[in-house]
CSV table of N, CA, C and O and ligand atoms in Angstrom, one decimal:
chain,number,residue,atom,x,y,z
A,1,MET,N,0.8,-1.2,0.0
A,1,MET,CA,0.0,0.0,0.0
A,1,MET,C,0.9,1.3,0.0
A,1,MET,O,1.9,1.3,0.7
A,2,ASN,N,0.5,2.2,-0.8
A,2,ASN,CA,1.4,3.4,-0.9
A,2,ASN,C,1.0,4.4,0.2
A,2,ASN,O,-0.1,4.3,0.9
A,3,TYR,N,1.8,5.5,0.4
A,3,TYR,CA,1.6,6.4,1.5
A,3,TYR,C,0.4,7.2,1.3
A,3,TYR,O,-0.3,7.6,2.3
A,4,GLU,N,0.0,7.5,0.1
A,4,GLU,CA,-1.3,8.3,-0.1
A,4,GLU,C,-2.5,7.5,0.4
A,4,GLU,O,-3.4,8.0,1.0
A,5,GLU,N,-2.4,6.2,0.1
A,5,GLU,CA,-3.5,5.3,0.5
A,5,GLU,C,-3.6,5.2,2.0
A,5,GLU,O,-4.6,5.2,2.7
A,6,MET,N,-2.4,5.1,2.6
A,6,MET,CA,-2.3,5.0,4.1
A,6,MET,C,-2.9,6.3,4.7
A,6,MET,O,-3.7,6.2,5.7
A,7,LEU,N,-2.6,7.4,4.2
A,7,LEU,CA,-3.1,8.7,4.7
A,7,LEU,C,-4.6,8.7,4.6
A,7,LEU,O,-5.3,9.2,5.5
A,8,LYS,N,-5.1,8.2,3.5
A,8,LYS,CA,-6.5,8.2,3.3
A,8,LYS,C,-7.2,7.3,4.3
A,8,LYS,O,-8.3,7.7,4.9
A,9,LEU,N,-6.6,6.2,4.6
A,9,LEU,CA,-7.2,5.3,5.6
A,9,LEU,C,-7.1,6.0,7.0
A,9,LEU,O,-8.1,5.8,7.8
A,10,ALA,N,-6.1,6.7,7.3
A,10,ALA,CA,-6.0,7.4,8.5
A,10,ALA,C,-7.1,8.5,8.6
A,10,ALA,O,-7.7,8.7,9.7
A,11,GLN,N,-7.3,9.1,7.5
A,11,GLN,CA,-8.4,10.2,7.5
A,11,GLN,C,-9.7,9.5,7.7
A,11,GLN,O,-10.5,10.0,8.5
A,12,GLN,N,-10.0,8.4,7.1
A,12,GLN,CA,-11.3,7.7,7.3
A,12,GLN,C,-11.5,7.3,8.7
A,12,GLN,O,-12.5,7.5,9.3
A,13,VAL,N,-10.5,6.7,9.3
A,13,VAL,CA,-10.6,6.2,10.7
A,13,VAL,C,-10.7,7.3,11.7
A,13,VAL,O,-11.3,7.2,12.8
A,14,SER,N,-10.2,8.5,11.3
A,14,SER,CA,-10.3,9.6,12.3
A,14,SER,C,-11.7,10.0,12.5
A,14,SER,O,-12.1,10.6,13.5
A,15,GLN,N,-12.6,9.6,11.6
A,15,GLN,CA,-14.0,9.9,11.7
A,15,GLN,C,-14.6,9.1,12.8
A,15,GLN,O,-15.7,9.5,13.3
A,16,ASN,N,-14.0,8.1,13.3
A,16,ASN,CA,-14.5,7.3,14.4
A,16,ASN,C,-13.9,7.7,15.7
A,16,ASN,O,-14.3,7.1,16.8
A,17,ALA,N,-13.1,8.7,15.7
A,17,ALA,CA,-12.4,9.1,17.0
A,17,ALA,C,-13.5,9.5,18.0
A,17,ALA,O,-14.5,10.1,17.7
A,18,TYR,N,-13.2,9.1,19.3
A,18,TYR,CA,-14.1,9.4,20.4
A,18,TYR,C,-13.4,10.6,21.2
A,18,TYR,O,-12.5,10.3,22.0
A,19,VAL,N,-13.9,11.8,20.9
A,19,VAL,CA,-13.1,13.0,21.4
A,19,VAL,C,-14.1,14.0,21.9
A,19,VAL,O,-14.0,15.2,21.5
A,20,PRO,N,-14.9,13.6,22.9
A,20,PRO,CA,-15.9,14.6,23.4
A,20,PRO,C,-15.2,15.7,24.2
A,20,PRO,O,-15.8,16.8,24.4
A,21,TYR,N,-14.0,15.5,24.7
A,21,TYR,CA,-13.3,16.5,25.5
A,21,TYR,C,-12.4,17.5,24.7
A,21,TYR,O,-12.6,18.7,24.8
A,22,SER,N,-11.5,16.9,23.9
A,22,SER,CA,-10.6,17.8,23.2
A,22,SER,C,-11.3,18.2,21.8
A,22,SER,O,-10.8,19.2,21.3
A,23,LYS,N,-12.2,17.4,21.3
A,23,LYS,CA,-12.7,17.7,20.0
A,23,LYS,C,-11.6,17.7,18.9
A,23,LYS,O,-11.7,18.4,18.0
A,24,PHE,N,-10.6,16.9,19.2
A,24,PHE,CA,-9.5,16.8,18.3
A,24,PHE,C,-9.3,15.4,17.8
A,24,PHE,O,-8.6,14.5,18.4
A,25,PRO,N,-10.0,15.0,16.7
A,25,PRO,CA,-9.9,13.7,16.2
A,25,PRO,C,-8.6,13.4,15.5
A,25,PRO,O,-8.0,14.3,14.9
A,26,VAL,N,-8.1,12.2,15.7
A,26,VAL,CA,-6.8,11.8,15.0
A,26,VAL,C,-7.1,10.3,14.5
A,26,VAL,O,-7.7,9.5,15.2
A,27,GLY,N,-6.5,10.1,13.3
A,27,GLY,CA,-6.5,8.7,12.8
A,27,GLY,C,-5.1,8.3,12.5
A,27,GLY,O,-4.2,9.2,12.1
A,28,ALA,N,-4.8,7.0,12.6
A,28,ALA,CA,-3.4,6.5,12.3
A,28,ALA,C,-3.5,5.3,11.5
A,28,ALA,O,-4.5,4.5,11.7
A,29,CYS,N,-2.6,5.1,10.6
A,29,CYS,CA,-2.5,3.9,9.8
A,29,CYS,C,-1.0,3.4,9.9
A,29,CYS,O,-0.1,4.1,9.4
A,30,VAL,N,-0.9,2.2,10.4
A,30,VAL,CA,0.5,1.6,10.6
A,30,VAL,C,0.7,0.6,9.5
A,30,VAL,O,-0.2,-0.3,9.3
A,31,LEU,N,1.9,0.6,8.9
A,31,LEU,CA,2.3,-0.4,7.9
A,31,LEU,C,3.3,-1.3,8.6
A,31,LEU,O,4.4,-0.8,9.0
A,32,ALA,N,3.0,-2.5,8.7
A,32,ALA,CA,3.9,-3.5,9.3
A,32,ALA,C,4.9,-4.0,8.2
A,32,ALA,O,4.6,-3.9,7.0
A,33,ASP,N,6.0,-4.7,8.6
A,33,ASP,CA,6.9,-5.2,7.6
A,33,ASP,C,6.3,-6.4,6.8
A,33,ASP,O,6.8,-6.8,5.8
A,34,SER,N,5.2,-7.0,7.3
A,34,SER,CA,4.5,-8.0,6.6
A,34,SER,C,3.8,-7.4,5.4
A,34,SER,O,3.3,-8.2,4.5
A,35,GLY,N,3.6,-6.1,5.4
A,35,GLY,CA,2.8,-5.5,4.3
A,35,GLY,C,1.4,-5.2,4.7
A,35,GLY,O,0.7,-4.5,4.0
A,36,ASN,N,1.0,-5.7,5.9
A,36,ASN,CA,-0.4,-5.5,6.4
A,36,ASN,C,-0.5,-4.1,7.0
A,36,ASN,O,0.5,-3.6,7.6
A,37,VAL,N,-1.6,-3.5,6.9
A,37,VAL,CA,-1.8,-2.2,7.6
A,37,VAL,C,-2.9,-2.3,8.7
A,37,VAL,O,-3.8,-3.2,8.6
A,38,TYR,N,-2.8,-1.4,9.7
A,38,TYR,CA,-3.7,-1.4,10.8
A,38,TYR,C,-4.0,0.0,11.1
A,38,TYR,O,-3.2,0.9,11.2
A,39,THR,N,-5.3,0.2,11.3
A,39,THR,CA,-5.8,1.6,11.5
A,39,THR,C,-6.4,1.7,12.9
A,39,THR,O,-7.0,0.7,13.4
A,40,ALA,N,-6.4,2.9,13.4
A,40,ALA,CA,-7.0,3.2,14.7
A,40,ALA,C,-7.2,4.7,14.9
A,40,ALA,O,-6.5,5.5,14.2
A,41,CYS,N,-8.0,5.0,15.8
A,41,CYS,CA,-8.3,6.4,16.2
A,41,CYS,C,-8.0,6.7,17.6
A,41,CYS,O,-7.8,5.7,18.4
A,42,ASN,N,-8.0,7.9,18.1
A,42,ASN,CA,-7.9,8.2,19.5
A,42,ASN,C,-9.2,8.0,20.2
A,42,ASN,O,-10.3,8.2,19.6
A,43,PHE,N,-9.2,7.7,21.4
A,43,PHE,CA,-10.4,7.7,22.2
A,43,PHE,C,-10.1,8.2,23.6
A,43,PHE,O,-9.1,7.8,24.2
A,44,GLU,N,-11.0,9.0,24.1
A,44,GLU,CA,-10.8,9.8,25.3
A,44,GLU,C,-11.6,9.2,26.5
A,44,GLU,O,-12.4,8.3,26.3
A,45,ASN,N,-11.4,9.8,27.6
A,45,ASN,CA,-12.1,9.3,28.8
A,45,ASN,C,-12.4,10.5,29.7
A,45,ASN,O,-11.6,11.4,29.8
A,46,SER,N,-13.4,10.4,30.5
A,46,SER,CA,-13.7,11.5,31.5
A,46,SER,C,-12.6,11.6,32.5
A,46,SER,O,-12.4,12.7,33.1
A,47,SER,N,-11.8,10.6,32.7
A,47,SER,CA,-10.6,10.7,33.5
A,47,SER,C,-9.5,10.9,32.4
A,47,SER,O,-9.0,10.0,31.8
A,48,TYR,N,-9.2,12.2,32.2
A,48,TYR,CA,-8.5,12.6,30.9
A,48,TYR,C,-7.2,11.8,30.6
A,48,TYR,O,-6.9,11.6,29.5
A,49,GLY,N,-6.5,11.5,31.7
A,49,GLY,CA,-5.2,10.9,31.5
A,49,GLY,C,-5.3,9.5,30.9
A,49,GLY,O,-4.3,8.9,30.5
A,50,MET,N,-6.5,8.9,30.9
A,50,MET,CA,-6.7,7.6,30.3
A,50,MET,C,-6.8,7.6,28.8
A,50,MET,O,-6.9,6.5,28.2
A,51,THR,N,-6.8,8.8,28.2
A,51,THR,CA,-6.9,8.9,26.8
A,51,THR,C,-5.8,8.1,26.1
A,51,THR,O,-4.7,8.0,26.5
A,52,ILE,N,-6.2,7.4,25.0
A,52,ILE,CA,-5.3,6.7,24.1
A,52,ILE,C,-5.2,7.4,22.8
A,52,ILE,O,-6.2,7.6,22.1
A,53,CYS,N,-4.0,7.7,22.4
A,53,CYS,CA,-3.7,8.3,21.1
A,53,CYS,C,-4.0,7.3,19.9
A,53,CYS,O,-3.8,6.1,20.1
A,54,ALA,N,-4.2,7.9,18.8
A,54,ALA,CA,-4.5,7.0,17.6
A,54,ALA,C,-3.3,6.2,17.3
A,54,ALA,O,-3.5,5.0,16.9
A,55,GLU,N,-2.1,6.7,17.3
A,55,GLU,CA,-0.9,6.0,16.9
A,55,GLU,C,-0.7,4.8,17.8
A,55,GLU,O,-0.4,3.7,17.4
A,56,ARG,N,-0.8,5.0,19.2
A,56,ARG,CA,-0.6,3.9,20.1
A,56,ARG,C,-1.7,2.8,19.9
A,56,ARG,O,-1.4,1.6,20.1
A,57,ASN,N,-2.9,3.3,19.6
A,57,ASN,CA,-4.0,2.3,19.4
A,57,ASN,C,-3.7,1.5,18.2
A,57,ASN,O,-3.9,0.2,18.2
A,58,ALA,N,-3.2,2.1,17.1
A,58,ALA,CA,-2.9,1.3,15.9
A,58,ALA,C,-1.7,0.4,16.1
A,58,ALA,O,-1.7,-0.8,15.6
A,59,VAL,N,-0.7,0.8,16.9
A,59,VAL,CA,0.4,-0.1,17.2
A,59,VAL,C,-0.1,-1.3,18.0
A,59,VAL,O,0.3,-2.4,17.7
A,60,GLY,N,-1.0,-1.1,18.9
A,60,GLY,CA,-1.5,-2.2,19.7
A,60,GLY,C,-2.2,-3.2,18.8
A,60,GLY,O,-2.1,-4.4,19.0
A,61,SER,N,-3.0,-2.7,17.8
A,61,SER,CA,-3.7,-3.6,16.9
A,61,SER,C,-2.7,-4.4,16.1
A,61,SER,O,-2.9,-5.6,15.9
A,62,ALA,N,-1.6,-3.8,15.7
A,62,ALA,CA,-0.6,-4.5,14.9
A,62,ALA,C,0.1,-5.6,15.7
A,62,ALA,O,0.3,-6.7,15.3
A,63,ILE,N,0.4,-5.3,16.9
A,63,ILE,CA,1.1,-6.2,17.8
A,63,ILE,C,0.1,-7.4,18.1
A,63,ILE,O,0.5,-8.5,18.1
A,64,ALA,N,-1.1,-7.0,18.4
A,64,ALA,CA,-2.1,-8.1,18.7
A,64,ALA,C,-2.3,-9.0,17.5
A,64,ALA,O,-2.6,-10.2,17.7
A,65,ALA,N,-2.1,-8.6,16.3
A,65,ALA,CA,-2.2,-9.4,15.1
A,65,ALA,C,-0.9,-10.2,14.8
A,65,ALA,O,-0.9,-11.0,13.9
A,66,GLY,N,0.1,-10.0,15.7
A,66,GLY,CA,1.3,-10.8,15.5
A,66,GLY,C,2.5,-10.1,14.9
A,66,GLY,O,3.5,-10.7,14.6
A,67,GLU,N,2.3,-8.8,14.5
A,67,GLU,CA,3.4,-8.1,13.9
A,67,GLU,C,4.5,-7.8,14.9
A,67,GLU,O,4.3,-7.7,16.1
A,68,LYS,N,5.7,-7.8,14.3
A,68,LYS,CA,6.9,-7.5,15.1
A,68,LYS,C,7.6,-6.2,14.8
A,68,LYS,O,8.2,-5.6,15.7
A,69,LYS,N,7.4,-5.7,13.6
A,69,LYS,CA,8.2,-4.5,13.1
A,69,LYS,C,7.2,-3.6,12.4
A,69,LYS,O,6.4,-4.1,11.6
A,70,ILE,N,7.5,-2.3,12.5
A,70,ILE,CA,6.6,-1.3,11.8
A,70,ILE,C,7.5,-0.5,10.9
A,70,ILE,O,8.6,-0.1,11.3
A,71,LYS,N,7.1,-0.4,9.6
A,71,LYS,CA,7.8,0.3,8.6
A,71,LYS,C,7.4,1.8,8.5
A,71,LYS,O,8.2,2.6,8.1
A,72,ALA,N,6.1,2.0,8.7
A,72,ALA,CA,5.6,3.4,8.4
A,72,ALA,C,4.4,3.6,9.2
A,72,ALA,O,3.7,2.7,9.5
A,73,VAL,N,4.1,4.9,9.5
A,73,VAL,CA,2.9,5.3,10.1
A,73,VAL,C,2.4,6.6,9.5
A,73,VAL,O,3.1,7.5,9.3
A,74,ALA,N,1.1,6.6,9.1
A,74,ALA,CA,0.4,7.8,8.6
A,74,ALA,C,-0.5,8.3,9.7
A,74,ALA,O,-1.2,7.6,10.4
A,75,ILE,N,-0.4,9.7,9.9
A,75,ILE,CA,-1.3,10.3,10.9
A,75,ILE,C,-2.1,11.4,10.3
A,75,ILE,O,-1.5,12.2,9.5
A,76,TYR,N,-3.3,11.5,10.7
A,76,TYR,CA,-4.2,12.5,10.1
A,76,TYR,C,-5.1,13.1,11.2
A,76,TYR,O,-5.7,12.4,11.9
A,77,SER,N,-5.2,14.4,11.2
A,77,SER,CA,-6.3,15.1,12.0
A,77,SER,C,-6.9,16.1,11.1
A,77,SER,O,-6.2,16.9,10.4
A,78,PRO,N,-8.2,16.2,11.1
A,78,PRO,CA,-8.9,17.2,10.3
A,78,PRO,C,-8.7,18.6,10.9
A,78,PRO,O,-8.9,19.6,10.2
A,79,LYS,N,-8.1,18.6,12.1
A,79,LYS,CA,-7.9,19.9,12.8
A,79,LYS,C,-6.5,20.5,12.7
A,79,LYS,O,-6.3,21.6,13.1
A,80,LYS,N,-5.6,19.7,12.1
A,80,LYS,CA,-4.2,20.2,12.1
A,80,LYS,C,-3.4,19.6,11.0
A,80,LYS,O,-3.4,18.3,10.9
A,81,LYS,N,-2.8,20.4,10.1
A,81,LYS,CA,-1.9,19.9,9.2
A,81,LYS,C,-0.6,19.5,9.9
A,81,LYS,O,-0.3,20.0,11.0
A,82,ASN,N,0.2,18.7,9.2
A,82,ASN,CA,1.5,18.2,9.8
A,82,ASN,C,1.3,17.7,11.2
A,82,ASN,O,2.1,18.1,12.1
A,83,CYS,N,0.4,16.9,11.4
A,83,CYS,CA,0.1,16.4,12.7
A,83,CYS,C,1.1,15.3,13.1
A,83,CYS,O,0.9,14.1,12.7
A,84,THR,N,2.1,15.6,13.9
A,84,THR,CA,3.1,14.7,14.2
A,84,THR,C,2.7,13.9,15.5
A,84,THR,O,1.9,14.3,16.2
A,85,PRO,N,3.3,12.7,15.7
A,85,PRO,CA,3.0,11.9,16.9
A,85,PRO,C,3.5,12.6,18.1
A,85,PRO,O,4.6,13.3,18.1
A,86,CYS,N,2.7,12.5,19.2
A,86,CYS,CA,3.2,13.1,20.5
A,86,CYS,C,4.4,12.4,21.0
A,86,CYS,O,4.8,11.3,20.5
A,87,GLY,N,5.1,12.9,22.0
A,87,GLY,CA,6.3,12.3,22.5
A,87,GLY,C,6.1,10.9,23.0
A,87,GLY,O,7.0,10.0,22.7
A,88,ALA,N,5.0,10.6,23.7
A,88,ALA,CA,4.8,9.2,24.1
A,88,ALA,C,4.7,8.3,23.0
A,88,ALA,O,5.2,7.2,23.0
A,89,CYS,N,4.0,8.7,21.9
A,89,CYS,CA,3.8,7.8,20.8
A,89,CYS,C,5.1,7.6,20.0
A,89,CYS,O,5.4,6.5,19.5
A,90,ARG,N,5.9,8.6,20.0
A,90,ARG,CA,7.3,8.5,19.3
A,90,ARG,C,8.1,7.4,20.1
A,90,ARG,O,8.7,6.6,19.4
A,91,GLN,N,8.0,7.4,21.4
A,91,GLN,CA,8.7,6.4,22.1
A,91,GLN,C,8.2,5.0,21.9
A,91,GLN,O,8.9,4.0,21.7
A,92,VAL,N,6.9,4.9,21.9
A,92,VAL,CA,6.2,3.6,21.6
A,92,VAL,C,6.6,3.1,20.2
A,92,VAL,O,6.9,1.9,20.0
A,93,LEU,N,6.5,3.9,19.2
A,93,LEU,CA,6.8,3.5,17.9
A,93,LEU,C,8.3,3.1,17.8
A,93,LEU,O,8.6,2.1,17.0
A,94,THR,N,9.2,3.8,18.5
A,94,THR,CA,10.6,3.4,18.5
A,94,THR,C,10.8,1.9,18.8
A,94,THR,O,11.7,1.3,18.2
A,95,GLU,N,10.0,1.4,19.7
A,95,GLU,CA,10.2,0.0,20.1
A,95,GLU,C,10.1,-1.0,19.0
A,95,GLU,O,10.7,-2.0,19.0
A,96,PHE,N,9.3,-0.6,17.9
A,96,PHE,CA,9.0,-1.5,16.9
A,96,PHE,C,9.6,-1.1,15.5
A,96,PHE,O,9.1,-1.6,14.5
A,97,ARG,N,10.5,-0.2,15.5
A,97,ARG,CA,11.0,0.3,14.2
A,97,ARG,C,11.9,-0.8,13.6
A,97,ARG,O,12.5,-1.6,14.2
A,98,THR,N,11.9,-0.7,12.2
A,98,THR,CA,12.8,-1.6,11.5
A,98,THR,C,14.2,-1.0,11.5
A,98,THR,O,14.4,0.1,11.9
A,99,ASP,N,15.1,-1.8,10.9
A,99,ASP,CA,16.5,-1.3,10.8
A,99,ASP,C,16.5,0.0,9.9
A,99,ASP,O,17.5,0.8,10.0
A,100,ASP,N,15.6,0.1,9.0
A,100,ASP,CA,15.4,1.3,8.2
A,100,ASP,C,14.6,2.4,8.9
A,100,ASP,O,14.1,3.3,8.2
A,101,ASP,N,14.4,2.2,10.2
A,101,ASP,CA,13.6,3.2,10.9
A,101,ASP,C,12.1,3.2,10.5
A,101,ASP,O,11.7,2.2,9.9
A,102,ILE,N,11.3,4.2,10.9
A,102,ILE,CA,9.9,4.3,10.5
A,102,ILE,C,9.7,5.6,9.8
A,102,ILE,O,10.1,6.6,10.3
A,103,ASP,N,9.0,5.5,8.6
A,103,ASP,CA,8.6,6.7,7.9
A,103,ASP,C,7.3,7.2,8.6
A,103,ASP,O,6.4,6.4,8.9
A,104,VAL,N,7.3,8.5,8.9
A,104,VAL,CA,6.2,9.2,9.5
A,104,VAL,C,5.5,10.0,8.4
A,104,VAL,O,6.2,11.0,7.9
A,105,ILE,N,4.3,9.7,8.1
A,105,ILE,CA,3.6,10.4,7.0
A,105,ILE,C,2.5,11.3,7.5
A,105,ILE,O,1.7,10.9,8.4
A,106,MET,N,2.5,12.5,7.0
A,106,MET,CA,1.5,13.5,7.5
A,106,MET,C,0.9,14.2,6.3
A,106,MET,O,1.5,14.3,5.2
A,107,GLN,N,-0.2,14.9,6.5
A,107,GLN,CA,-0.8,15.7,5.6
A,107,GLN,C,-0.3,17.1,5.7
A,107,GLN,O,-0.4,17.7,6.8
A,108,SER,N,0.4,17.7,4.7
A,108,SER,CA,0.8,19.1,4.8
A,108,SER,C,-0.1,19.9,3.9
A,108,SER,O,-1.0,19.4,3.3
A,109,GLU,N,0.2,21.2,3.9
A,109,GLU,CA,-0.6,22.1,3.1
A,109,GLU,C,-0.5,21.7,1.6
A,109,GLU,O,-1.5,21.8,0.9
A,110,GLU,N,0.7,21.3,1.2
A,110,GLU,CA,1.0,21.0,-0.2
A,110,GLU,C,0.6,19.6,-0.6
A,110,GLU,O,0.3,19.3,-1.8
A,111,GLY,N,0.5,18.7,0.3
A,111,GLY,CA,0.2,17.3,0.0
A,111,GLY,C,0.7,16.4,1.1
A,111,GLY,O,0.4,16.6,2.3
A,112,ILE,N,1.5,15.4,0.7
A,112,ILE,CA,2.0,14.5,1.7
A,112,ILE,C,3.4,14.9,2.2
A,112,ILE,O,4.3,15.3,1.3
A,113,LYS,N,3.6,14.8,3.4
A,113,LYS,CA,5.0,15.1,4.0
A,113,LYS,C,5.5,13.8,4.7
A,113,LYS,O,4.7,13.2,5.4
A,114,VAL,N,6.7,13.4,4.4
A,114,VAL,CA,7.3,12.2,5.0
A,114,VAL,C,8.6,12.6,5.7
A,114,VAL,O,9.4,13.3,5.2
A,115,THR,N,8.6,12.2,7.0
A,115,THR,CA,9.9,12.4,7.8
A,115,THR,C,10.2,11.0,8.4
A,115,THR,O,9.5,10.0,8.2
A,116,GLN,N,11.2,11.0,9.2
A,116,GLN,CA,11.6,9.7,9.8
A,116,GLN,C,11.5,9.8,11.3
A,116,GLN,O,11.8,10.9,11.9
A,117,LEU,N,11.2,8.7,12.0
A,117,LEU,CA,11.0,8.8,13.4
A,117,LEU,C,12.3,9.2,14.1
A,117,LEU,O,12.2,10.0,15.1
A,118,LYS,N,13.4,8.8,13.6
A,118,LYS,CA,14.7,9.2,14.3
A,118,LYS,C,14.9,10.7,14.2
A,118,LYS,O,15.6,11.3,15.1
A,119,ALA,N,14.3,11.4,13.2
A,119,ALA,CA,14.4,12.8,13.2
A,119,ALA,C,13.5,13.5,14.2
A,119,ALA,O,13.8,14.6,14.7
A,120,LEU,N,12.4,12.8,14.5
A,120,LEU,CA,11.4,13.3,15.5
A,120,LEU,C,11.8,13.0,17.0
A,120,LEU,O,11.4,13.6,17.9
A,121,LEU,N,12.6,11.9,17.1
A,121,LEU,CA,13.0,11.5,18.5
A,121,LEU,C,14.5,11.0,18.5
A,121,LEU,O,14.8,9.8,18.6
A,122,PRO,N,15.4,12.0,18.3
A,122,PRO,CA,16.8,11.6,18.3
A,122,PRO,C,17.3,11.2,19.6
A,122,PRO,O,16.7,11.6,20.7
A,123,ASP,N,18.3,10.4,19.7
A,123,ASP,CA,19.0,10.0,20.9
A,123,ASP,C,17.9,9.4,21.9
A,123,ASP,O,18.0,9.7,23.1
A,124,CYS,N,17.0,8.6,21.3
A,124,CYS,CA,16.0,8.1,22.2
A,124,CYS,C,16.4,6.9,23.1
A,124,CYS,O,17.5,6.3,22.9
A,125,PHE,N,15.7,6.7,24.1
A,125,PHE,CA,16.0,5.6,25.1
A,125,PHE,C,15.6,4.3,24.5
A,125,PHE,O,14.5,4.1,24.0
A,126,GLU,N,16.6,3.3,24.5
A,126,GLU,CA,16.3,2.0,24.2
A,126,GLU,C,17.2,1.0,25.1
A,126,GLU,O,18.3,1.4,25.4
A,127,LEU,N,16.7,-0.1,25.4
A,127,LEU,CA,17.4,-1.1,26.1
A,127,LEU,C,18.1,-2.1,25.2
A,127,LEU,O,17.7,-2.2,24.0
F,1,THU,N1,-3.6,12.7,20.1
F,1,THU,C1,-3.4,11.6,19.3
F,1,THU,O1,-4.3,10.8,19.1
F,1,THU,N2,-2.1,11.5,18.8
F,1,THU,C2,-1.1,12.3,19.0
F,1,THU,O2,0.0,12.1,18.6
F,1,THU,C3,-1.4,13.6,19.7
F,1,THU,C4,-2.6,13.7,20.5
F,1,THU,C5,-5.0,12.9,20.7
F,1,THU,C6,-5.0,12.7,22.2
F,1,THU,C7,-6.3,13.5,22.5
F,1,THU,O3,-7.4,12.7,22.3
F,1,THU,C8,-6.3,14.6,21.4
F,1,THU,O4,-5.4,14.1,20.4
F,1,THU,C9,-5.8,16.0,21.9
F,1,THU,O5,-4.6,15.9,22.5
């Protein structure tokens, strides 16, 4: 699946976001090294800190399906262009990156923007 299609899936799943508090929907589409993709949205809670980001939700689905490595992640919010993963999600994604890192795909004003996870979280913690 190409990055445009991944971003489209992220956009579609963002419509299912449960965001009564922030009103900030996010969708994510993770590409595993198997070639399979996994989509998820953010969902919030009245106990605000229990909120789960779209990216971590999508990573969880990939892992539950038996995936071990992630090659790329597309993130979309209708509220924000260049919607990058939060710090916590960057750390979680790091755990599953391939030797070639993870491409991070976003919607920019001009079209698609692609960066790499290591550019977003340099010198990150790993065991
Ligand atoms: N959110 C995500 O889903 N992913 C991010 O990387 C940033 C933040 C969600 C959490 C919360 O539901 C809303 O966006 C506002 O912070």
